[in-house]
JSON list of C-alpha atoms in Angstrom, two decimals:
[
{"chain": "A", "resi": 292, "resn": "SER", "atom": "CA", "xyz": [-2.07, -7.11, 87.41]},
{"chain": "A", "resi": 293, "resn": "ASP", "atom": "CA", "xyz": [-3.17, -9.77, 84.84]},
{"chain": "A", "resi": 294, "resn": "ILE", "atom": "CA", "xyz": [-6.67, -12.07, 85.17]},
{"chain": "A", "resi": 295, "resn": "VAL", "atom": "CA", "xyz": [-6.74, -15.30, 85.61]},
{"chain": "A", "resi": 296, "resn": "TYR", "atom": "CA", "xyz": [-9.65, -17.66, 85.36]},
{"chain": "A", "resi": 297, "resn": "GLU", "atom": "CA", "xyz": [-9.11, -21.24, 85.62]},
{"chain": "A", "resi": 298, "resn": "TRP", "atom": "CA", "xyz": [-11.62, -24.32, 85.52]},
{"chain": "A", "resi": 299, "resn": "ILE", "atom": "CA", "xyz": [-11.30, -27.56, 86.67]},
{"chain": "A", "resi": 300, "resn": "LEU", "atom": "CA", "xyz": [-13.05, -30.57, 85.54]},
{"chain": "A", "resi": 301, "resn": "ARG", "atom": "CA", "xyz": [-12.28, -33.82, 87.54]},
{"chain": "A", "resi": 302, "resn": "SER", "atom": "CA", "xyz": [-13.10, -37.32, 85.74]},
{"chain": "A", "resi": 303, "resn": "PRO", "atom": "CA", "xyz": [-13.16, -36.17, 81.66]},
{"chain": "A", "resi": 304, "resn": "PRO", "atom": "CA", "xyz": [-14.71, -38.71, 79.13]},
{"chain": "A", "resi": 305, "resn": "ALA", "atom": "CA", "xyz": [-11.32, -39.84, 78.36]},
{"chain": "A", "resi": 306, "resn": "GLY", "atom": "CA", "xyz": [-10.14, -40.26, 82.34]},
{"chain": "A", "resi": 307, "resn": "GLY", "atom": "CA", "xyz": [-7.74, -38.34, 84.33]},
{"chain": "A", "resi": 308, "resn": "SER", "atom": "CA", "xyz": [-8.56, -34.54, 85.11]},
{"chain": "A", "resi": 309, "resn": "LEU", "atom": "CA", "xyz": [-8.45, -31.59, 83.20]},
{"chain": "A", "resi": 310, "resn": "ARG", "atom": "CA", "xyz": [-7.71, -28.15, 83.98]},
{"chain": "A", "resi": 311, "resn": "MET", "atom": "CA", "xyz": [-8.02, -25.09, 81.45]},
{"chain": "A", "resi": 312, "resn": "THR", "atom": "CA", "xyz": [-6.43, -21.85, 82.67]},
{"chain": "A", "resi": 313, "resn": "ILE", "atom": "CA", "xyz": [-7.07, -18.56, 80.67]},
{"chain": "A", "resi": 314, "resn": "ILE", "atom": "CA", "xyz": [-5.19, -15.96, 81.89]},
{"chain": "A", "resi": 315, "resn": "VAL", "atom": "CA", "xyz": [-5.50, -12.11, 80.58]},
{"chain": "A", "resi": 316, "resn": "SER", "atom": "CA", "xyz": [-1.94, -10.31, 80.52]},
{"chain": "A", "resi": 317, "resn": "ARG", "atom": "CA", "xyz": [-1.80, -6.66, 79.16]},
{"chain": "A", "resi": 318, "resn": "ARG", "atom": "CA", "xyz": [1.93, -7.80, 78.14]},
{"chain": "A", "resi": 319, "resn": "VAL", "atom": "CA", "xyz": [2.46, -10.55, 75.56]},
{"chain": "A", "resi": 320, "resn": "ASN", "atom": "CA", "xyz": [5.82, -11.66, 76.89]},
{"chain": "A", "resi": 321, "resn": "SER", "atom": "CA", "xyz": [4.17, -11.98, 80.62]},
{"chain": "A", "resi": 322, "resn": "TYR", "atom": "CA", "xyz": [4.76, -15.64, 80.37]},
{"chain": "A", "resi": 323, "resn": "ASP", "atom": "CA", "xyz": [8.01, -17.02, 79.17]},
{"chain": "A", "resi": 324, "resn": "GLU", "atom": "CA", "xyz": [9.04, -20.25, 78.35]},
{"chain": "A", "resi": 325, "resn": "GLU", "atom": "CA", "xyz": [10.39, -21.12, 81.89]},
{"chain": "A", "resi": 326, "resn": "TYR", "atom": "CA", "xyz": [6.41, -20.45, 82.90]},
{"chain": "A", "resi": 327, "resn": "LEU", "atom": "CA", "xyz": [5.19, -22.57, 80.32]},
{"chain": "A", "resi": 328, "resn": "GLN", "atom": "CA", "xyz": [7.83, -25.78, 80.74]},
{"chain": "A", "resi": 329, "resn": "PHE", "atom": "CA", "xyz": [6.75, -25.05, 84.51]},
{"chain": "A", "resi": 330, "resn": "ILE", "atom": "CA", "xyz": [3.17, -25.80, 83.69]},
{"chain": "A", "resi": 331, "resn": "ASN", "atom": "CA", "xyz": [4.24, -28.63, 81.02]},
{"chain": "A", "resi": 332, "resn": "ILE", "atom": "CA", "xyz": [5.58, -30.67, 83.96]},
{"chain": "A", "resi": 333, "resn": "ARG", "atom": "CA", "xyz": [2.64, -31.90, 85.04]},
{"chain": "A", "resi": 334, "resn": "ALA", "atom": "CA", "xyz": [0.77, -31.69, 81.76]},
{"chain": "A", "resi": 335, "resn": "VAL", "atom": "CA", "xyz": [0.74, -34.76, 79.56]},
{"chain": "A", "resi": 336, "resn": "LYS", "atom": "CA", "xyz": [-0.85, -32.84, 76.60]},
{"chain": "A", "resi": 337, "resn": "GLU", "atom": "CA", "xyz": [-0.67, -29.16, 76.47]},
{"chain": "A", "resi": 338, "resn": "VAL", "atom": "CA", "xyz": [-2.77, -26.86, 73.78]},
{"chain": "A", "resi": 339, "resn": "LEU", "atom": "CA", "xyz": [-1.73, -23.27, 73.74]},
{"chain": "A", "resi": 340, "resn": "SER", "atom": "CA", "xyz": [-3.29, -20.27, 71.80]},
{"chain": "A", "resi": 341, "resn": "TYR", "atom": "CA", "xyz": [-2.90, -16.76, 71.80]},
{"chain": "A", "resi": 342, "resn": "ILE", "atom": "CA", "xyz": [-5.84, -14.81, 71.12]},
{"chain": "A", "resi": 343, "resn": "ARG", "atom": "CA", "xyz": [-5.33, -10.88, 71.04]},
{"chain": "A", "resi": 344, "resn": "ILE", "atom": "CA", "xyz": [-7.85, -8.54, 71.46]},
{"chain": "A", "resi": 345, "resn": "LYS", "atom": "CA", "xyz": [-6.34, -4.66, 70.81]},
{"chain": "A", "resi": 346, "resn": "TYR", "atom": "CA", "xyz": [-3.85, -4.39, 73.75]},
{"chain": "A", "resi": 347, "resn": "LEU", "atom": "CA", "xyz": [-4.55, -7.47, 75.74]},
{"chain": "A", "resi": 348, "resn": "THR", "atom": "CA", "xyz": [-3.08, -10.82, 74.94]},
{"chain": "A", "resi": 349, "resn": "ILE", "atom": "CA", "xyz": [-5.27, -13.79, 76.09]},
{"chain": "A", "resi": 350, "resn": "LEU", "atom": "CA", "xyz": [-3.06, -16.90, 76.86]},
{"chain": "A", "resi": 351, "resn": "LEU", "atom": "CA", "xyz": [-5.09, -20.13, 76.65]},
{"chain": "A", "resi": 352, "resn": "ILE", "atom": "CA", "xyz": [-3.98, -23.29, 78.22]},
{"chain": "A", "resi": 353, "resn": "VAL", "atom": "CA", "xyz": [-5.52, -26.43, 78.36]},
{"chain": "A", "resi": 354, "resn": "HIS", "atom": "CA", "xyz": [-4.00, -29.30, 80.31]},
{"chain": "A", "resi": 355, "resn": "PHE", "atom": "CA", "xyz": [-4.66, -32.77, 79.75]},
{"chain": "A", "resi": 356, "resn": "THR", "atom": "CA", "xyz": [-3.08, -34.75, 83.17]},
{"chain": "A", "resi": 357, "resn": "THR", "atom": "CA", "xyz": [-3.23, -38.49, 84.09]},
{"chain": "A", "resi": 358, "resn": "GLU", "atom": "CA", "xyz": [-2.82, -37.61, 87.89]},
{"chain": "A", "resi": 359, "resn": "ASP", "atom": "CA", "xyz": [-4.82, -35.59, 90.39]},
{"chain": "A", "resi": 360, "resn": "TRP", "atom": "CA", "xyz": [-3.37, -31.54, 90.97]}
]
């Protein structure tokens, strides 16, 4: 199973809320476009970056929202 680390910061300097999710997956295609589109519904701005360390794929998702989660 995948390991999920999540931090939620209320009221960042820009206003709204900041939610950062780090997902460590052993499968590169564990999270397809459908999953990303579901996340993007609540996200005004989304930054995605992939970091590959040996056989692990780290999916870093940073959400900037204007409403509460």
